[in-house]
CSV table of C-alpha atoms in Angstrom, one decimal:
chain,number,residue,atom,x,y,z
A,1,UNK,CA,-0.1,0.1,-0.1
A,2,UNK,CA,1.2,3.4,-1.3
A,3,UNK,CA,2.2,6.0,2.0
A,4,UNK,CA,2.5,9.5,2.6
A,5,UNK,CA,4.7,9.6,5.3
A,6,UNK,CA,3.6,7.4,7.5
A,7,UNK,CA,0.2,8.2,6.4
A,8,UNK,CA,-1.5,4.6,4.5
A,9,UNK,CA,-3.1,5.5,1.3
A,10,UNK,CA,-6.6,3.8,0.2
A,11,UNK,CA,-6.6,1.9,-3.0
A,12,UNK,CA,-8.4,4.5,-4.9
A,13,UNK,CA,-5.7,6.8,-4.2
A,14,UNK,CA,-3.8,5.0,-7.1
A,15,UNK,CA,-6.6,4.6,-9.9
A,16,UNK,CA,-6.4,7.5,-12.1
A,17,UNK,CA,-10.1,8.6,-13.0
A,18,UNK,CA,-10.5,9.4,-9.5
A,19,UNK,CA,-8.6,12.4,-10.3
A,20,UNK,CA,-10.9,13.5,-12.9
A,21,UNK,CA,-14.0,14.9,-11.8
A,22,UNK,CA,-17.0,12.4,-13.0
A,23,UNK,CA,-19.9,13.5,-14.9
A,24,UNK,CA,-22.3,10.5,-13.9
A,25,UNK,CA,-24.0,11.4,-11.0
A,26,UNK,CA,-24.3,8.1,-8.9
A,27,UNK,CA,-20.5,8.2,-9.5
A,28,UNK,CA,-19.5,11.1,-8.8
A,29,UNK,CA,-21.3,10.7,-5.5
A,30,UNK,CA,-19.5,7.8,-4.8
A,31,UNK,CA,-16.2,9.4,-5.9
A,32,UNK,CA,-16.5,13.2,-3.3
A,33,UNK,CA,-17.2,10.2,-0.3
A,34,UNK,CA,-14.1,8.7,-0.9
A,35,UNK,CA,-11.9,11.7,-1.0
A,36,UNK,CA,-14.4,13.4,1.4
A,37,UNK,CA,-13.3,10.3,3.7
A,38,UNK,CA,-9.4,10.7,2.8
A,39,UNK,CA,-8.8,14.6,3.2
A,40,UNK,CA,-10.7,13.9,6.9
A,41,UNK,CA,-8.6,11.1,8.1
A,42,UNK,CA,-5.2,13.1,6.3
A,43,UNK,CA,-6.1,16.3,8.2
A,44,UNK,CA,-6.7,14.1,11.3
A,45,UNK,CA,-3.4,12.1,11.3
A,46,UNK,CA,-1.3,14.8,10.5
A,47,UNK,CA,-2.6,17.9,12.2
A,48,UNK,CA,-3.5,20.0,9.5
A,49,UNK,CA,-6.0,22.6,9.8
A,50,UNK,CA,-6.1,24.7,6.1
A,51,UNK,CA,-6.3,23.9,2.8
A,52,UNK,CA,-5.1,26.4,0.2
A,53,UNK,CA,-6.3,25.4,-3.2
A,54,UNK,CA,-3.8,26.9,-5.3
A,55,UNK,CA,-0.9,25.8,-3.4
A,56,UNK,CA,0.8,22.0,-3.3
A,57,UNK,CA,-1.3,20.0,-1.3
A,58,UNK,CA,-0.1,16.5,-1.0
A,59,UNK,CA,-3.2,15.1,-1.6
A,60,UNK,CA,-3.7,16.6,-4.5
A,61,UNK,CA,-1.2,15.0,-6.9
A,62,UNK,CA,0.0,11.4,-6.8
A,63,UNK,CA,3.2,11.6,-9.2
A,64,UNK,CA,3.1,7.8,-9.4
A,65,UNK,CA,-0.2,8.0,-11.3
A,66,UNK,CA,0.8,10.9,-12.9
A,67,UNK,CA,-2.9,12.8,-12.0
A,68,UNK,CA,-3.8,15.9,-10.5
A,69,UNK,CA,-6.7,17.0,-9.5
A,70,UNK,CA,-7.6,19.9,-11.5
A,71,UNK,CA,-9.2,23.3,-9.6
A,72,UNK,CA,-12.6,22.7,-10.1
A,73,UNK,CA,-12.3,19.0,-8.3
A,74,UNK,CA,-10.6,20.5,-5.6
A,75,UNK,CA,-13.1,22.7,-4.9
A,76,UNK,CA,-15.8,20.2,-5.5
A,77,UNK,CA,-14.0,17.9,-2.6
A,78,UNK,CA,-13.6,20.6,0.1
A,79,UNK,CA,-17.1,22.0,-0.9
A,80,UNK,CA,-18.8,18.7,0.2
A,81,UNK,CA,-17.1,19.1,2.9
A,82,UNK,CA,-18.6,22.5,3.7
A,83,UNK,CA,-22.0,21.4,2.8
A,84,UNK,CA,-21.3,18.3,5.6
A,85,UNK,CA,-20.0,21.0,8.1
A,86,UNK,CA,-16.3,19.6,8.2
A,87,UNK,CA,-15.0,22.3,6.6
A,88,UNK,CA,-14.9,26.3,6.0
A,89,UNK,CA,-14.3,28.6,3.3
A,90,UNK,CA,-11.9,31.5,4.9
A,91,UNK,CA,-12.3,33.7,1.7
A,92,UNK,CA,-15.2,34.4,-0.9
A,93,UNK,CA,-12.7,33.1,-3.5
A,94,UNK,CA,-12.9,29.6,-2.3
A,95,UNK,CA,-9.2,29.3,-2.2
A,96,UNK,CA,-8.5,28.9,1.3
A,97,UNK,CA,-10.6,25.9,3.8
A,98,UNK,CA,-10.0,25.5,7.0
A,99,UNK,CA,-10.7,22.0,8.2
A,100,UNK,CA,-12.9,20.6,11.1
A,101,UNK,CA,-11.9,17.4,11.5
A,102,UNK,CA,-13.2,18.0,14.8
A,103,UNK,CA,-16.3,20.4,15.0
A,104,UNK,CA,-16.2,23.6,16.9
A,105,UNK,CA,-18.5,21.8,19.6
A,106,UNK,CA,-15.6,19.0,19.7
A,107,UNK,CA,-12.6,21.2,20.0
A,108,UNK,CA,-14.8,23.1,22.9
A,109,UNK,CA,-15.5,19.5,24.8
A,110,UNK,CA,-11.3,18.7,24.2
A,111,UNK,CA,-10.8,22.3,26.1
A,112,UNK,CA,-13.2,21.5,28.9
A,113,UNK,CA,-11.8,18.2,29.5
A,114,UNK,CA,-8.0,20.0,28.7
A,115,UNK,CA,-9.5,22.4,31.9
A,116,UNK,CA,-10.6,20.0,34.1
A,117,UNK,CA,-7.5,17.1,33.5
A,118,UNK,CA,-4.9,20.3,34.4
A,119,UNK,CA,-7.0,22.0,37.1
A,120,UNK,CA,-7.7,25.2,35.6
A,121,UNK,CA,-10.8,25.8,36.8
A,122,UNK,CA,-10.3,28.9,38.0
A,123,UNK,CA,-6.9,30.1,36.4
A,124,UNK,CA,-6.4,32.5,33.5
A,125,UNK,CA,-4.7,31.2,30.4
A,126,UNK,CA,-3.4,33.1,27.0
A,127,UNK,CA,-4.8,31.7,23.6
A,128,UNK,CA,-0.9,31.1,22.8
A,129,UNK,CA,-0.5,29.0,26.2
A,130,UNK,CA,-3.4,27.0,25.3
A,131,UNK,CA,-2.7,26.8,21.7
A,132,UNK,CA,1.6,26.1,22.7
A,133,UNK,CA,2.2,26.0,26.7
A,134,UNK,CA,3.7,22.9,28.2
A,135,UNK,CA,0.5,21.4,29.6
A,136,UNK,CA,-1.0,20.9,26.1
A,137,UNK,CA,1.7,18.8,24.6
A,138,UNK,CA,1.0,15.7,23.5
A,139,UNK,CA,-2.7,16.2,24.0
A,140,UNK,CA,-5.0,17.4,20.4
A,141,UNK,CA,-5.2,21.0,21.4
A,142,UNK,CA,-1.2,21.1,20.6
A,143,UNK,CA,-0.8,23.4,17.9
A,144,UNK,CA,-4.3,23.8,16.8
A,145,UNK,CA,-4.9,26.0,14.2
A,146,UNK,CA,-5.9,29.8,16.2
A,147,UNK,CA,-8.9,30.8,14.3
A,148,UNK,CA,-10.5,27.4,15.5
A,149,UNK,CA,-9.2,28.0,19.3
A,150,UNK,CA,-10.9,31.2,19.2
A,151,UNK,CA,-14.6,29.9,17.4
A,152,UNK,CA,-14.5,27.4,20.4
A,153,UNK,CA,-13.5,29.2,22.8
A,154,UNK,CA,-16.3,32.2,21.7
A,155,UNK,CA,-18.2,29.1,22.1
A,156,UNK,CA,-17.9,28.0,25.7
A,157,UNK,CA,-17.7,31.6,26.2
A,158,UNK,CA,-21.4,31.9,24.7
A,159,UNK,CA,-22.5,28.7,27.4
A,160,UNK,CA,-20.8,30.7,30.4
A,161,UNK,CA,-17.8,28.2,30.6
A,162,UNK,CA,-15.3,31.2,30.7
A,163,UNK,CA,-14.4,34.8,29.5
A,164,UNK,CA,-12.6,36.5,26.8
A,165,UNK,CA,-10.4,39.3,27.7
A,166,UNK,CA,-7.9,41.3,25.3
A,167,UNK,CA,-4.6,41.9,26.2
A,168,UNK,CA,-2.4,44.9,24.7
A,169,UNK,CA,-2.2,43.1,21.4
A,170,UNK,CA,-3.6,40.0,19.8
A,171,UNK,CA,-0.9,37.8,21.6
A,172,UNK,CA,-2.2,38.4,24.9
A,173,UNK,CA,-5.8,37.5,24.4
A,174,UNK,CA,-6.5,35.7,27.4
A,175,UNK,CA,-9.1,33.6,29.2
A,176,UNK,CA,-10.7,32.9,32.1
A,177,UNK,CA,-11.7,29.7,32.9
A,178,UNK,CA,-15.2,29.3,35.3
A,179,UNK,CA,-15.8,25.4,33.9
B,1,UNK,CA,-28.1,-71.9,-25.7
B,2,UNK,CA,-28.6,-75.3,-25.7
B,3,UNK,CA,-26.9,-78.0,-22.9
B,4,UNK,CA,-24.1,-79.9,-23.8
B,5,UNK,CA,-24.1,-83.0,-22.1
B,6,UNK,CA,-20.8,-83.7,-20.3
B,7,UNK,CA,-18.5,-81.8,-18.2
B,8,UNK,CA,-17.8,-79.3,-21.3
B,9,UNK,CA,-21.5,-78.8,-21.3
B,10,UNK,CA,-21.5,-77.9,-17.7
B,11,UNK,CA,-18.5,-75.3,-17.9
B,12,UNK,CA,-20.2,-73.9,-20.7
B,13,UNK,CA,-23.5,-73.3,-19.2
B,14,UNK,CA,-21.7,-71.8,-16.0
B,15,UNK,CA,-19.9,-69.5,-18.9
B,16,UNK,CA,-23.0,-68.5,-19.6
B,17,UNK,CA,-24.7,-67.6,-16.5
B,18,UNK,CA,-21.4,-65.3,-15.6
B,19,UNK,CA,-22.1,-63.8,-18.7
B,20,UNK,CA,-26.1,-63.3,-18.2
B,21,UNK,CA,-25.8,-62.3,-15.0
B,22,UNK,CA,-23.2,-59.0,-15.9
B,23,UNK,CA,-24.9,-58.2,-18.1
B,24,UNK,CA,-27.6,-58.2,-15.9
B,25,UNK,CA,-25.7,-56.0,-13.7
B,26,UNK,CA,-25.2,-53.6,-16.1
B,27,UNK,CA,-29.0,-53.2,-17.4
B,28,UNK,CA,-29.8,-53.0,-13.6
B,29,UNK,CA,-27.3,-50.0,-13.4
B,30,UNK,CA,-28.4,-48.1,-16.2
B,31,UNK,CA,-32.0,-48.6,-14.8
B,32,UNK,CA,-30.4,-47.1,-11.9
B,33,UNK,CA,-28.7,-44.6,-13.1
B,34,UNK,CA,-31.1,-43.3,-15.2
B,35,UNK,CA,-33.4,-43.3,-12.8
B,36,UNK,CA,-31.3,-41.4,-10.3
B,37,UNK,CA,-31.1,-38.7,-12.8
B,38,UNK,CA,-34.6,-38.8,-13.5
B,39,UNK,CA,-35.1,-38.2,-9.9
B,40,UNK,CA,-32.5,-35.5,-9.2
B,41,UNK,CA,-34.4,-33.7,-12.4
B,42,UNK,CA,-38.0,-34.3,-10.7
B,43,UNK,CA,-36.2,-34.0,-7.3
B,44,UNK,CA,-34.8,-30.0,-8.6
B,45,UNK,CA,-37.9,-29.4,-10.5
B,46,UNK,CA,-40.3,-30.4,-7.2
B,47,UNK,CA,-38.0,-27.6,-5.7
B,48,UNK,CA,-38.9,-25.1,-8.4
B,49,UNK,CA,-42.0,-25.8,-8.1
B,50,UNK,CA,-42.3,-25.3,-4.7
B,51,UNK,CA,-40.5,-21.6,-5.0
B,52,UNK,CA,-43.1,-20.5,-7.4
B,53,UNK,CA,-46.0,-21.8,-5.7
B,54,UNK,CA,-44.6,-20.9,-2.1
B,55,UNK,CA,-48.1,-18.3,-1.8
B,56,UNK,CA,-50.7,-21.2,-3.0
B,57,UNK,CA,-49.0,-24.2,-1.0
B,58,UNK,CA,-49.1,-22.0,2.0
B,59,UNK,CA,-52.6,-20.9,1.8
B,60,UNK,CA,-54.1,-23.6,0.0
B,61,UNK,CA,-54.8,-27.0,2.7
B,62,UNK,CA,-55.8,-29.6,-0.2
B,63,UNK,CA,-52.9,-28.3,-2.7
B,64,UNK,CA,-50.8,-28.3,0.1
B,65,UNK,CA,-51.3,-32.2,0.9
B,66,UNK,CA,-51.1,-33.1,-2.8
B,67,UNK,CA,-47.6,-30.9,-2.5
B,68,UNK,CA,-47.0,-33.0,0.3
B,69,UNK,CA,-47.9,-36.5,-0.6
B,70,UNK,CA,-45.7,-36.0,-4.4
B,71,UNK,CA,-43.2,-35.2,-2.2
B,72,UNK,CA,-43.1,-38.2,-0.3
B,73,UNK,CA,-43.1,-40.6,-3.3
B,74,UNK,CA,-39.7,-39.1,-4.8
B,75,UNK,CA,-37.6,-38.6,-1.2
B,76,UNK,CA,-38.0,-35.2,-0.8
B,77,UNK,CA,-38.7,-33.5,2.4
B,78,UNK,CA,-39.8,-30.1,1.7
B,79,UNK,CA,-39.5,-28.8,5.1
B,80,UNK,CA,-35.9,-30.2,5.8
B,81,UNK,CA,-34.8,-28.6,2.3
B,82,UNK,CA,-34.1,-25.1,4.9
B,83,UNK,CA,-31.3,-26.7,5.7
B,84,UNK,CA,-28.0,-28.4,4.3
B,85,UNK,CA,-27.0,-28.5,1.3
B,86,UNK,CA,-29.6,-26.0,-0.2
B,87,UNK,CA,-29.4,-23.7,2.4
B,88,UNK,CA,-25.8,-23.9,1.8
B,89,UNK,CA,-25.9,-22.7,-1.6
B,90,UNK,CA,-28.6,-20.0,-0.8
B,91,UNK,CA,-26.3,-19.0,2.5
B,92,UNK,CA,-23.7,-18.1,-0.6
B,93,UNK,CA,-25.8,-16.6,-2.4
B,94,UNK,CA,-27.0,-14.0,0.1
B,95,UNK,CA,-23.3,-13.0,0.7
B,96,UNK,CA,-22.7,-12.6,-2.9
B,97,UNK,CA,-25.8,-10.3,-2.9
B,98,UNK,CA,-24.0,-8.0,-0.6
B,99,UNK,CA,-21.0,-8.0,-1.9
B,100,UNK,CA,-22.5,-6.7,-5.2
B,101,UNK,CA,-24.7,-4.5,-3.3
B,102,UNK,CA,-21.8,-3.1,-1.4
B,103,UNK,CA,-19.6,-2.7,-4.7
B,104,UNK,CA,-22.0,-1.8,-7.0
B,105,UNK,CA,-21.4,2.4,-6.7
B,106,UNK,CA,-17.5,1.6,-7.3
B,107,UNK,CA,-18.2,-0.6,-10.5
B,108,UNK,CA,-21.4,-0.5,-12.0
B,109,UNK,CA,-23.3,-3.4,-11.2
B,110,UNK,CA,-20.5,-5.5,-12.7
B,111,UNK,CA,-17.6,-7.3,-11.0
B,112,UNK,CA,-15.3,-9.8,-12.3
B,113,UNK,CA,-15.8,-13.3,-11.0
B,114,UNK,CA,-12.5,-14.1,-9.7
B,115,UNK,CA,-12.5,-10.9,-7.9
B,116,UNK,CA,-16.5,-11.6,-6.4
B,117,UNK,CA,-14.5,-15.0,-5.1
B,118,UNK,CA,-11.9,-13.1,-3.6
B,119,UNK,CA,-14.6,-10.8,-1.2
B,120,UNK,CA,-16.4,-14.0,-0.6
B,121,UNK,CA,-13.9,-15.6,0.8
B,122,UNK,CA,-12.8,-13.1,2.9
B,123,UNK,CA,-16.6,-13.0,4.2
B,124,UNK,CA,-16.1,-16.3,4.9
B,125,UNK,CA,-12.9,-16.4,6.4
B,126,UNK,CA,-14.2,-18.3,9.6
B,127,UNK,CA,-16.0,-21.0,7.7
B,128,UNK,CA,-14.2,-24.6,7.3
B,129,UNK,CA,-15.4,-25.3,3.8
B,130,UNK,CA,-13.6,-23.2,1.3
B,131,UNK,CA,-15.6,-21.8,-1.4
B,132,UNK,CA,-14.9,-22.7,-5.0
B,133,UNK,CA,-15.7,-20.2,-8.3
B,134,UNK,CA,-17.8,-23.4,-9.0
B,135,UNK,CA,-19.8,-22.4,-6.0
B,136,UNK,CA,-20.0,-19.3,-6.9
B,137,UNK,CA,-21.1,-19.6,-10.2
B,138,UNK,CA,-23.9,-22.6,-8.4
B,139,UNK,CA,-25.0,-20.4,-6.2
B,140,UNK,CA,-25.2,-17.2,-8.9
B,141,UNK,CA,-27.0,-19.5,-11.2
B,142,UNK,CA,-29.6,-20.3,-8.1
B,143,UNK,CA,-29.7,-16.5,-7.9
B,144,UNK,CA,-30.6,-16.3,-11.5
B,145,UNK,CA,-33.7,-18.4,-11.3
B,146,UNK,CA,-34.6,-16.8,-8.3
B,147,UNK,CA,-35.4,-13.9,-10.7
B,148,UNK,CA,-32.9,-11.2,-8.7
B,149,UNK,CA,-31.2,-10.3,-12.6
B,150,UNK,CA,-27.9,-12.1,-11.6
B,151,UNK,CA,-26.3,-13.1,-14.6
B,152,UNK,CA,-22.6,-14.2,-15.6
B,153,UNK,CA,-21.1,-12.6,-18.8
B,154,UNK,CA,-18.3,-13.5,-20.4
B,155,UNK,CA,-16.0,-10.6,-21.7
B,156,UNK,CA,-12.5,-12.1,-23.5
B,157,UNK,CA,-11.3,-14.1,-21.2
B,158,UNK,CA,-12.8,-13.0,-17.6
B,159,UNK,CA,-16.2,-13.9,-16.4
B,160,UNK,CA,-18.4,-10.8,-15.2
B,161,UNK,CA,-21.2,-11.0,-12.5
B,162,UNK,CA,-23.8,-8.2,-13.7
B,163,UNK,CA,-25.8,-7.8,-10.8
B,164,UNK,CA,-27.8,-4.8,-12.2
B,165,UNK,CA,-30.8,-5.5,-15.0
B,166,UNK,CA,-28.4,-3.1,-17.9
B,167,UNK,CA,-28.4,-4.9,-21.1
B,168,UNK,CA,-25.3,-5.3,-22.0
B,169,UNK,CA,-24.9,-5.9,-26.3
B,170,UNK,CA,-22.4,-7.0,-28.1
B,171,UNK,CA,-20.5,-3.6,-28.6
B,172,UNK,CA,-20.3,-2.8,-24.6
B,173,UNK,CA,-19.0,-6.4,-24.7
B,174,UNK,CA,-16.1,-6.2,-27.1
B,175,UNK,CA,-15.2,-2.8,-25.5
B,176,UNK,CA,-14.9,-4.7,-21.9
B,177,UNK,CA,-13.0,-7.0,-23.8
B,178,UNK,CA,-10.5,-4.6,-25.3
B,179,UNK,CA,-9.7,-3.4,-22.1
B,180,UNK,CA,-9.0,-5.8,-20.1
B,181,UNK,CA,-5.3,-5.0,-21.9
B,182,UNK,CA,-4.4,-2.3,-19.8
B,183,UNK,CA,-7.6,-1.3,-18.1
B,184,UNK,CA,-9.1,1.6,-20.1
B,185,UNK,CA,-9.7,2.0,-23.5
B,186,UNK,CA,-9.6,5.6,-25.5
B,187,UNK,CA,-12.4,6.3,-28.4
B,188,UNK,CA,-9.6,6.2,-30.8
B,189,UNK,CA,-8.5,3.0,-30.0
B,190,UNK,CA,-12.1,2.0,-30.0
B,191,UNK,CA,-12.0,3.3,-33.8
B,192,UNK,CA,-8.9,1.5,-34.6
B,193,UNK,CA,-9.4,-1.7,-33.0
B,194,UNK,CA,-12.6,-2.2,-33.7
B,195,UNK,CA,-13.4,-1.0,-37.2
B,196,UNK,CA,-15.9,1.8,-35.7
B,197,UNK,CA,-17.3,5.1,-36.7
B,198,UNK,CA,-16.8,7.7,-34.2
B,199,UNK,CA,-20.6,7.7,-33.3
B,200,UNK,CA,-20.6,4.0,-32.4
B,201,UNK,CA,-17.7,4.1,-30.2
B,202,UNK,CA,-19.2,7.1,-28.3
B,203,UNK,CA,-22.3,5.9,-28.0
B,204,UNK,CA,-20.8,2.5,-26.3
B,205,UNK,CA,-18.7,4.2,-24.3
B,206,UNK,CA,-21.7,7.1,-23.1
B,207,UNK,CA,-23.7,3.9,-22.0
B,208,UNK,CA,-21.1,2.2,-19.9
B,209,UNK,CA,-20.7,6.0,-18.4
B,210,UNK,CA,-23.9,6.2,-17.9
B,211,UNK,CA,-24.4,2.9,-16.1
B,212,UNK,CA,-22.1,3.3,-14.1
B,213,UNK,CA,-19.7,0.8,-15.5
B,214,UNK,CA,-16.7,3.3,-17.1
B,215,UNK,CA,-15.5,6.2,-15.5
B,216,UNK,CA,-13.7,9.3,-17.3
B,217,UNK,CA,-10.4,10.2,-16.9
B,218,UNK,CA,-8.4,13.3,-18.3
B,219,UNK,CA,-5.4,13.4,-16.9
B,220,UNK,CA,-3.1,11.5,-19.2
B,221,UNK,CA,0.1,13.1,-20.5
B,222,UNK,CA,-1.2,13.2,-24.3
B,223,UNK,CA,-4.4,14.3,-23.5
B,224,UNK,CA,-7.0,12.2,-24.6
B,225,UNK,CA,-10.0,11.0,-22.8
B,226,UNK,CA,-9.5,7.6,-21.0
B,227,UNK,CA,-12.6,5.2,-20.3
B,228,UNK,CA,-11.8,3.1,-17.5
B,229,UNK,CA,-13.3,-0.3,-16.1
B,230,UNK,CA,-13.5,-1.2,-12.8
B,231,UNK,CA,-14.8,-4.3,-13.3
B,232,UNK,CA,-11.6,-5.2,-15.3
B,233,UNK,CA,-9.8,-3.9,-12.5
B,234,UNK,CA,-10.3,-5.8,-9.8
B,235,UNK,CA,-11.0,-2.1,-8.2
B,236,UNK,CA,-13.9,-3.4,-6.3
B,237,UNK,CA,-12.2,-4.2,-3.5
B,238,UNK,CA,-11.3,-0.6,-3.6
B,239,UNK,CA,-12.5,1.9,-1.0
B,240,UNK,CA,-15.0,-0.9,0.4
B,241,UNK,CA,-12.8,-2.2,3.3
B,242,UNK,CA,-10.6,0.0,5.5
């Protein structure tokens, strides 16, 4: 089985027609489903949060079979993820896509558990500390995309689980937990 | 044969008796074989009848008793038919249907027989008996009699199992055969190798595409569109497990 680093690629990735957007509806639906699963799996295991359509993304090409996904195909697959709530377009031009292999609510739950596990119930932390601090090492929060993190924090703020306050610059944005 | 007097005569008579006996045994064996064959035919016809008239047999008591009487005469127990060989074959049939349904989105309802058997063996990993291609074919022919649209077609060197009502004509079949070399064909290739007009080639390929039996590939470096056929590439195991 072909691999991308540690990641095991599914067999369809080596079948040339899957790199062309299929015209027949039923066939296309199956194709989109396979690609959606692959994209999510890959992003989850490689901790990729943003896919930029116009850049080199390992899944978009297979040099072994000499095939590359057209822009149209890339957009079709990512749009399908967006429709499912598993991704969001970051720009109107649909060139950049935020991948939600965990939904925002799932991230919120992870943050709550993180707080409880570390006894941070009444503590204050900066957003950067949550992302890159010592406590987050080895957890799913490590290296989380900042946009996603802030969205999850805002969701929790809305539920009264914490309060976000601004510091002197964006890097100082802080969070007071009341989980 | 006239008896000859004396020892010579006795020996001749004994030889004659042996010959008659051998002949008699042969005739008896022939009759038995014929009878067995007729019985087997009759039994399968009875089973077929039972299947077709299942509802009548269930609903009509007098019809039912007559049917049972007929069965008893030839040693067929319609109730016991649910076990053993008959059911085993039907069991395989059900699994074949499951596999064909599961792989249909990937191959359009046409699957290589060898690949089907491979997937079947994987499904039945824990069974003591291995499933042969013959077992598969037998189960499929049973499925066919149940009117489930199953069919085994030959395309070139391969046997393909069709699980959808798509009618494949000779043109389609020829393309499937052509595709076995590389897993795909181009319009030019079809025109050239089969000496068809452009229109005929496009028609056939379009139908195969619409039926989900073919997939297009526009990424070939020479820019020509390729039509790939999952059923000849053992693609059906792709994405179906993981």
